[in-house]
PDB file of C-alpha atoms in Angstrom:
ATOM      1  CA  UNK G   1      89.951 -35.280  27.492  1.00  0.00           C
ATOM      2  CA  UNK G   2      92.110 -38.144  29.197  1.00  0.00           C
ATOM      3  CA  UNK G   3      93.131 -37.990  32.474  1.00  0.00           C
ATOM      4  CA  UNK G   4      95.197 -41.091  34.254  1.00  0.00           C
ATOM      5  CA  UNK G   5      92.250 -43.825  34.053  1.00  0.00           C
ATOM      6  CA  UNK G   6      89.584 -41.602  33.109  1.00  0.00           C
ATOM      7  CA  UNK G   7      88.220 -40.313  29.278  1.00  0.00           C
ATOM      8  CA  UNK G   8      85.610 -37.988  29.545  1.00  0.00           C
ATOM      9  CA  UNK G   9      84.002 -34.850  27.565  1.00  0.00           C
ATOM     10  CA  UNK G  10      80.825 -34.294  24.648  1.00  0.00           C
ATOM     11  CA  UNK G  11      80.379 -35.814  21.995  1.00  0.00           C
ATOM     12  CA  UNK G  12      78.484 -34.969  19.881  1.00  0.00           C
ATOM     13  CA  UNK G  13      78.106 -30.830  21.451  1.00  0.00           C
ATOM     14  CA  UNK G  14      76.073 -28.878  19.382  1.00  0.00           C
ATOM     15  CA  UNK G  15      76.912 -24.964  19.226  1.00  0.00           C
ATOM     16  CA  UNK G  16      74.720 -22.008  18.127  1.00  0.00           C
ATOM     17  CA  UNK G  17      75.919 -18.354  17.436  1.00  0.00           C
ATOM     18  CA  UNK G  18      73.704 -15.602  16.941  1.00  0.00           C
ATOM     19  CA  UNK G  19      74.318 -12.023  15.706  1.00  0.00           C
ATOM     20  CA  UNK G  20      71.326 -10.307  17.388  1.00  0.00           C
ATOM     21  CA  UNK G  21      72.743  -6.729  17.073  1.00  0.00           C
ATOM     22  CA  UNK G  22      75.807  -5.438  14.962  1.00  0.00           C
ATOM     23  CA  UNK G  23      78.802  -6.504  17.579  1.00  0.00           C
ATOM     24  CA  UNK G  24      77.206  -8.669  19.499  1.00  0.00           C
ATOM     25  CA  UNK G  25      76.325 -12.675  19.573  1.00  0.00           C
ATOM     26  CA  UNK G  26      73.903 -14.599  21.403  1.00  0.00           C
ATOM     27  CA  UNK G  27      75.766 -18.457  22.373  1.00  0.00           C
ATOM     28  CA  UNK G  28      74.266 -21.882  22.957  1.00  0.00           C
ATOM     29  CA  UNK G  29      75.881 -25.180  23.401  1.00  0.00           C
ATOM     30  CA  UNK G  30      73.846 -27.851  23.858  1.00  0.00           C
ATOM     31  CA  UNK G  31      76.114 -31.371  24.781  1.00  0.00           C
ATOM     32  CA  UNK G  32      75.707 -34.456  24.840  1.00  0.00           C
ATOM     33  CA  UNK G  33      78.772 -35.753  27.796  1.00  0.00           C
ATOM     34  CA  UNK G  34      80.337 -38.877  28.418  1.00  0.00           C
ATOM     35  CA  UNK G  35      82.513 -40.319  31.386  1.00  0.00           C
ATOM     36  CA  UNK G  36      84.512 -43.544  30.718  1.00  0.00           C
ATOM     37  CA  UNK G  37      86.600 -44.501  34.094  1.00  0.00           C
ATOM     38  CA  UNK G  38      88.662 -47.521  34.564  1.00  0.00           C
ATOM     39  CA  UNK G  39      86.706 -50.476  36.090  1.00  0.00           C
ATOM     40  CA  UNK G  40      83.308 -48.264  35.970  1.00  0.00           C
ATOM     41  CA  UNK G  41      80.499 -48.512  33.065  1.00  0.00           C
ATOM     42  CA  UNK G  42      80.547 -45.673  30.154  1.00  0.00           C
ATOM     43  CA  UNK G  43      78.343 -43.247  30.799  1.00  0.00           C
ATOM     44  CA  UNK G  44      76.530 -41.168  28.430  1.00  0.00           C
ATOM     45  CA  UNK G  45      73.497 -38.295  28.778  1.00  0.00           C
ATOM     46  CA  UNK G  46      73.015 -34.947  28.535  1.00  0.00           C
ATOM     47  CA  UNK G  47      75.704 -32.309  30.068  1.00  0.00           C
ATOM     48  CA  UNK G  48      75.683 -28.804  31.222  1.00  0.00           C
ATOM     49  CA  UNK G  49      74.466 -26.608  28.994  1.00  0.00           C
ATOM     50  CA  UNK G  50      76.052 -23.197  28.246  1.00  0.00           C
ATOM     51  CA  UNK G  51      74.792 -19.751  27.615  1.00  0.00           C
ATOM     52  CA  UNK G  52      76.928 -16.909  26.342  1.00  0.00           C
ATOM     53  CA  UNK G  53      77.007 -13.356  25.120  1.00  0.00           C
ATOM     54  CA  UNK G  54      79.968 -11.865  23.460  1.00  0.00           C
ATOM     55  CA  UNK G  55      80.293  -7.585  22.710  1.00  0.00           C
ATOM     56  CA  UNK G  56      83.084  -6.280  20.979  1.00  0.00           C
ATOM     57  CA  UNK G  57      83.083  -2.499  22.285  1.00  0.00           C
ATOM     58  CA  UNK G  58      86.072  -1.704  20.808  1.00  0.00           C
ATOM     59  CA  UNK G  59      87.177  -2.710  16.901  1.00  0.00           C
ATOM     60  CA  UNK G  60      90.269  -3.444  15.444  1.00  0.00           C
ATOM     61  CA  UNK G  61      91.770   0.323  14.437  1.00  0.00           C
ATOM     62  CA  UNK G  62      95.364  -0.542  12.238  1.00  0.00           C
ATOM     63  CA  UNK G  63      96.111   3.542  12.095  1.00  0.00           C
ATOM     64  CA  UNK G  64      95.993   3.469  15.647  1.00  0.00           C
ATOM     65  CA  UNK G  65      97.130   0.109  15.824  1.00  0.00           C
ATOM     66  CA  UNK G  66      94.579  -0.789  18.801  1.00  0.00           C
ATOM     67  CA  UNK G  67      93.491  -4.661  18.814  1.00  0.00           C
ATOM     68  CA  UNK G  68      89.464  -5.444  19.071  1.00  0.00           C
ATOM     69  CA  UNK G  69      88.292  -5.676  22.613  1.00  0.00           C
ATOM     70  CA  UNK G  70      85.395  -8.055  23.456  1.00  0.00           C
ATOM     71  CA  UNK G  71      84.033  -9.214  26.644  1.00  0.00           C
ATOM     72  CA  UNK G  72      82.338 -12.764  26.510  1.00  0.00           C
ATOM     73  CA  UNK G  73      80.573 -13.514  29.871  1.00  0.00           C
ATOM     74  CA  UNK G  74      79.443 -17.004  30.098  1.00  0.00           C
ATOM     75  CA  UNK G  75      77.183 -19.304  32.487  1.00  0.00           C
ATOM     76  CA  UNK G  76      77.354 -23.119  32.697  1.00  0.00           C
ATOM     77  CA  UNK G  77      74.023 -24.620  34.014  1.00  0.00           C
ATOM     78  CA  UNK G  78      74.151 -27.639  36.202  1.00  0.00           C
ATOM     79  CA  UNK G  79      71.887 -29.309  33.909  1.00  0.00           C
ATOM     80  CA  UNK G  80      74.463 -32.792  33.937  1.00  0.00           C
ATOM     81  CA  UNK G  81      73.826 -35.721  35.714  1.00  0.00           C
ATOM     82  CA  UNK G  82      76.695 -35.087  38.278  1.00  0.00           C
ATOM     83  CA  UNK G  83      77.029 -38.103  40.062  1.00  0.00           C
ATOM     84  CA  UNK G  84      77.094 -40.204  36.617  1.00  0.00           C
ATOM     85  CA  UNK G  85      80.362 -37.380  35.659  1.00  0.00           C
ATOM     86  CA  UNK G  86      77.655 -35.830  33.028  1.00  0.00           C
ATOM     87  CA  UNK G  87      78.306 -32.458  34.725  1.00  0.00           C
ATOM     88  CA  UNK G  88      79.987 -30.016  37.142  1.00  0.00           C
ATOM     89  CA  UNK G  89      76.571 -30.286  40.109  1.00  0.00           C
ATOM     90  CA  UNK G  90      76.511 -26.484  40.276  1.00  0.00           C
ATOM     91  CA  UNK G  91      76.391 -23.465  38.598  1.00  0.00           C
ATOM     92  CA  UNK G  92      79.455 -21.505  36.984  1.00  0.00           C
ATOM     93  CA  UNK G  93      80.450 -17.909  35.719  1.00  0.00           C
ATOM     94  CA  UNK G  94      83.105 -16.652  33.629  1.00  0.00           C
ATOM     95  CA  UNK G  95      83.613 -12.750  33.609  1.00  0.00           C
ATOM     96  CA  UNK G  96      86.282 -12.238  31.075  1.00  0.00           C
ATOM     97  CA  UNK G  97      88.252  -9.445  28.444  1.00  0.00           C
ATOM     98  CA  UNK G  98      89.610 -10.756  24.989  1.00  0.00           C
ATOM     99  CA  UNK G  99      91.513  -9.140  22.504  1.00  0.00           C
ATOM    100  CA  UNK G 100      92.903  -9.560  19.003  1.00  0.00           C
ATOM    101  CA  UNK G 101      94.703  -8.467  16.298  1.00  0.00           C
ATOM    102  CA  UNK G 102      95.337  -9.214  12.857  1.00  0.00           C
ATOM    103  CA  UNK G 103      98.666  -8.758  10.487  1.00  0.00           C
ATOM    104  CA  UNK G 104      98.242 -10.196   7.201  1.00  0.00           C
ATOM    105  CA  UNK G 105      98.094 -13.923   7.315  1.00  0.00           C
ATOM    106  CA  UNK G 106      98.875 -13.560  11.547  1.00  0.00           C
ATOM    107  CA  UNK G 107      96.220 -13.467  13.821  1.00  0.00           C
ATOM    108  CA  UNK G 108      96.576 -13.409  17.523  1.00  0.00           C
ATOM    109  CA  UNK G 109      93.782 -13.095  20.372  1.00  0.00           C
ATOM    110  CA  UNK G 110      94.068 -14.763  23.801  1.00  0.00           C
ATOM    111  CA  UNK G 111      93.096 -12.628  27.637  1.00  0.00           C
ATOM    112  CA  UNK G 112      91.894 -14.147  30.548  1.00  0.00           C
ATOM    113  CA  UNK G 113      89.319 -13.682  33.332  1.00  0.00           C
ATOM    114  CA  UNK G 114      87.294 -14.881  36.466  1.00  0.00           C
ATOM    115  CA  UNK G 115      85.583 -18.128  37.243  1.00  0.00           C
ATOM    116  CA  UNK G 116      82.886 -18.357  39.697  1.00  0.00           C
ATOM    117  CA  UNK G 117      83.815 -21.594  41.107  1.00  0.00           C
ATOM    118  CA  UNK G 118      83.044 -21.631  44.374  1.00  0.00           C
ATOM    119  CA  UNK G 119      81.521 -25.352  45.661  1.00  0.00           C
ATOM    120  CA  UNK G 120      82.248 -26.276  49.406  1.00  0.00           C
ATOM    121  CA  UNK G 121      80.178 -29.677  48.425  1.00  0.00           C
ATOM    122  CA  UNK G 122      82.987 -30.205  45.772  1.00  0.00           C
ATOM    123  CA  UNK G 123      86.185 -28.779  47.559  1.00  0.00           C
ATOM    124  CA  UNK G 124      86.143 -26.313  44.283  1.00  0.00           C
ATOM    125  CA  UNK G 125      87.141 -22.191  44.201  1.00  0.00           C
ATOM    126  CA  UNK G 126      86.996 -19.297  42.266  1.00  0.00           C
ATOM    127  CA  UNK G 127      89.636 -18.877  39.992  1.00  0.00           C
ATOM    128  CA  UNK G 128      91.384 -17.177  37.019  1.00  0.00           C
ATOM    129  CA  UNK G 129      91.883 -17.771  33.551  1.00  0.00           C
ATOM    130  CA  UNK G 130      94.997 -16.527  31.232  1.00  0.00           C
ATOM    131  CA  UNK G 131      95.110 -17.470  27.790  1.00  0.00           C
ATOM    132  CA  UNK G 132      97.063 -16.665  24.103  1.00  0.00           C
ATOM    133  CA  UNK G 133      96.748 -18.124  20.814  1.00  0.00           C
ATOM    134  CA  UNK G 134      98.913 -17.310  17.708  1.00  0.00           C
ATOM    135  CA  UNK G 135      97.662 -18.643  14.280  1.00  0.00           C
ATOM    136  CA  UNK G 136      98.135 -17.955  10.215  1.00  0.00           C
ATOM    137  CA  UNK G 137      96.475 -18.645   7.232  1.00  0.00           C
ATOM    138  CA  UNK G 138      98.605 -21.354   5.346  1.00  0.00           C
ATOM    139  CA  UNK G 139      96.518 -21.697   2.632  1.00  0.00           C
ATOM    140  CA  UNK G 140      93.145 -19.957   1.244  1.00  0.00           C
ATOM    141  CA  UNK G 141      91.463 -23.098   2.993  1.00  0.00           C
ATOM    142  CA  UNK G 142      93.904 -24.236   6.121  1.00  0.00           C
ATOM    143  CA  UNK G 143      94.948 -22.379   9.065  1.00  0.00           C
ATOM    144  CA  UNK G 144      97.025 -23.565  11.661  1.00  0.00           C
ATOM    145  CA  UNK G 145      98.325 -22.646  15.077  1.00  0.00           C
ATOM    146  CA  UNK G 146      99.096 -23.135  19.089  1.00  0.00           C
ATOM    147  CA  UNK G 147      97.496 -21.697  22.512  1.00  0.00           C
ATOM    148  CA  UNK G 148      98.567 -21.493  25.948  1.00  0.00           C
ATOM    149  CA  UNK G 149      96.696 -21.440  29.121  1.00  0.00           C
ATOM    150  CA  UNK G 150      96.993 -21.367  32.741  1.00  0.00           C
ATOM    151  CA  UNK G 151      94.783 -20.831  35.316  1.00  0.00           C
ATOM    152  CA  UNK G 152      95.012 -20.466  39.198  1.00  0.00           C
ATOM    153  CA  UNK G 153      94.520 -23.480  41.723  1.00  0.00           C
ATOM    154  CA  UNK G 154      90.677 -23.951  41.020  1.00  0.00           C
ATOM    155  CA  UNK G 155      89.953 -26.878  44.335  1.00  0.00           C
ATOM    156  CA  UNK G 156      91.259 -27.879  47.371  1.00  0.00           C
ATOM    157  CA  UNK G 157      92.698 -30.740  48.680  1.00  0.00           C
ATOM    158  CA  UNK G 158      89.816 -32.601  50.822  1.00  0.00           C
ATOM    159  CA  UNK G 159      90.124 -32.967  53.754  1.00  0.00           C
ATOM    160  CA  UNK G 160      93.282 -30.785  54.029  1.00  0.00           C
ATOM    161  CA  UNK G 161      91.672 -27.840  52.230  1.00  0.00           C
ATOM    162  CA  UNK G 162      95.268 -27.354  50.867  1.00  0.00           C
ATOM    163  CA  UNK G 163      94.871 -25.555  47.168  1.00  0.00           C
ATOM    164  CA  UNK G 164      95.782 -27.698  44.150  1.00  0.00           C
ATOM    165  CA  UNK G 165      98.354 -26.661  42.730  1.00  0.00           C
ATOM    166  CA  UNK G 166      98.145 -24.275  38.889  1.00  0.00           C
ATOM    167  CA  UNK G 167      97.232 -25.827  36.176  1.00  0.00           C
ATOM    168  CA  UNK G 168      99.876 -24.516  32.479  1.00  0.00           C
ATOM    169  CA  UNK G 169      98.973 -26.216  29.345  1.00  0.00           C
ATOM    170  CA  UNK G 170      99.227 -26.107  25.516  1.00  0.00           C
ATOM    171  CA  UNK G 171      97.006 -27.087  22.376  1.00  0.00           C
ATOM    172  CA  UNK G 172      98.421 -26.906  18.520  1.00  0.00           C
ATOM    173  CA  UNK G 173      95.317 -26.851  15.869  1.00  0.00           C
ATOM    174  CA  UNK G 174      93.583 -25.037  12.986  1.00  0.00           C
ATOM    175  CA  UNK G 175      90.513 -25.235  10.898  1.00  0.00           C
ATOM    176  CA  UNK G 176      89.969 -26.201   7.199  1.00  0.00           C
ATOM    177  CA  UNK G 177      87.564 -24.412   4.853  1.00  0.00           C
ATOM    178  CA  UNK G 178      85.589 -26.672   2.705  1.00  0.00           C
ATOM    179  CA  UNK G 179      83.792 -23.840   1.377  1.00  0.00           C
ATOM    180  CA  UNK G 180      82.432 -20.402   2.945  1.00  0.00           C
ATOM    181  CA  UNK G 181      80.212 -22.173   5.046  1.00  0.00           C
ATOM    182  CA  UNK G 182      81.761 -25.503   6.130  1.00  0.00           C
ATOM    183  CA  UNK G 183      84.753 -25.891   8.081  1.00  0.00           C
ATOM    184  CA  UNK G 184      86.733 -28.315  10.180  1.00  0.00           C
ATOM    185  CA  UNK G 185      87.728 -27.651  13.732  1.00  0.00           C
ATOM    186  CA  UNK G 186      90.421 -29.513  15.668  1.00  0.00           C
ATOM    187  CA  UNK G 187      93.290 -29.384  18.060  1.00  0.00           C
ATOM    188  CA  UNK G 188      94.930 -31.669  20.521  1.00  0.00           C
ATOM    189  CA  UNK G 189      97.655 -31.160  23.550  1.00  0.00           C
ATOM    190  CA  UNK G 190      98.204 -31.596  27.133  1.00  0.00           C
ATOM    191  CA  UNK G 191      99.198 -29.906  30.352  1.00  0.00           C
ATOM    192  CA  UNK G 192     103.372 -29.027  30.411  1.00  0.00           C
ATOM    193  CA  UNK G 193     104.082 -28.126  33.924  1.00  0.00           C
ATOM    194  CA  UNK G 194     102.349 -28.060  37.569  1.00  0.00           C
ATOM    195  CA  UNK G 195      99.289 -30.193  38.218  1.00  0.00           C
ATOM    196  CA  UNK G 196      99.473 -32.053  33.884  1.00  0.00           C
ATOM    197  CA  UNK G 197      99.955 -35.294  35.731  1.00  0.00           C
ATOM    198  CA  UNK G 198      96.954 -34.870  37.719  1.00  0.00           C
ATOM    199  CA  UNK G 199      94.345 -32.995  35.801  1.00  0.00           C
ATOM    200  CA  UNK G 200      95.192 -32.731  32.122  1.00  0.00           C
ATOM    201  CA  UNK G 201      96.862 -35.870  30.716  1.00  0.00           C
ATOM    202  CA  UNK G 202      95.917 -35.151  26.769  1.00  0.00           C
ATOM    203  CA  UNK G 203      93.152 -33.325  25.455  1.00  0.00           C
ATOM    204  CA  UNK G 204      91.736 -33.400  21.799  1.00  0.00           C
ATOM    205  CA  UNK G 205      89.150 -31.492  19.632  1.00  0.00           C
ATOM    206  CA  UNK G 206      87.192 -32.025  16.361  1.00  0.00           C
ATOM    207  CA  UNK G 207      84.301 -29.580  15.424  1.00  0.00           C
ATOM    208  CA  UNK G 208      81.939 -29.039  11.654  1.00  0.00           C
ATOM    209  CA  UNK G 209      81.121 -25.726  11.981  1.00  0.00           C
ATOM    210  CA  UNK G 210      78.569 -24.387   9.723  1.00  0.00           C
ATOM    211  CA  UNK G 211      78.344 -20.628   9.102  1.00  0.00           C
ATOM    212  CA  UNK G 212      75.645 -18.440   7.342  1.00  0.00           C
TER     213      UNK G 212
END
């Protein structure tokens, strides 16, 4: 991600799925962050790990034409070097619903949810998270597509303790399927409206994925 004078974000991350019961997924990512400001040295290290567990408790039913319904609560562990912008300094929550639903070569998903934000330290705050994606299969290999989020003031202004204003942004991307097992992730966009300047200049994404 690039922000006015500032490129930071993993690279590489790695990220580890596991089906450990039918509808369910145990999730890892491991990172390795970086922080490049202007006039400062690159820095590079380890960044907060996360831990994740997705259910779906309802499935996709096309008679009834009900979407899948997952919750995917997730916890980011301070385990970054904060002051060296390798992490966040304290722990975070996400309490979240997601749903989807596929027609043909269409698949949309998207929801939203809470973050445990709260950091007086920081001047952060809790806040929430809305999200949609539309997407379709151009090809038996490529898939493209576009998401937009938004989420609620999530700091303050020190030392006014004024909130920051919303944050309303958009990614286009897809993936590409070398084969049933390797694929290519990647997406790029920036914020549109409200704080962009400020806190989301242009953000980009590449992934291999490997799937068994």
């Amino acid at each position: 991600m690039s922000l006015s004078g500032d490129t930071y974000g993993f690279a590489p991350a790695l990220e580890v799925d596991y089906g450990l019961i039918p509808n369910a997924h145990l999730h890892l990512i491991v990172p390795l962050a970086f922080d490049a400001s202007a006039g400062s040295k690159a820095q590079f290290g380890y960044g907060d790990t996360e831990l994740g567990f997705k259910y779906r408790f309802i499935g996709q039913d096309n008679a009834a034409g009900l979407p899948e319904i997952a919750t995917f609560p997730l916890v980011e562990l301070p385990t970054g070097a904060q002051p060296r912008g390798l992490g966040q300094g304290y722990t975070q929550v996400l309490l979240p619903i997601w749903l989807q639903k596929s027609f043909g070569d269409w698949t949309t998903y998207g929801g939203g949810g809470y973050w445990f934000n709260q950091s007086a330290r920081f001047g952060d705050r809790n806040y929430i998270f809305l999200g949609w994606l539309l997407q379709r299969r151009i090809t038996e290999k490529l898939t493209l597509g576009g998401e937009i989020f938004y989420q609620t003031a999530g700091s303050v202004q020190l030392p006014t303790n004024l909130p920051s204003p919303p944050n309303l942004n958009f990614n286009l991307g897809g993936s590409y399927d070398f084969d049933d097992h390797d694929h290519l992730l990647f997406s790029a966009g920036r914020g549109v409206l409200y704080n962009s300047a400020r806190t989301n200049m242009a953000s980009w994404y590449f992934a291999y994925q490997i799937t068994y």
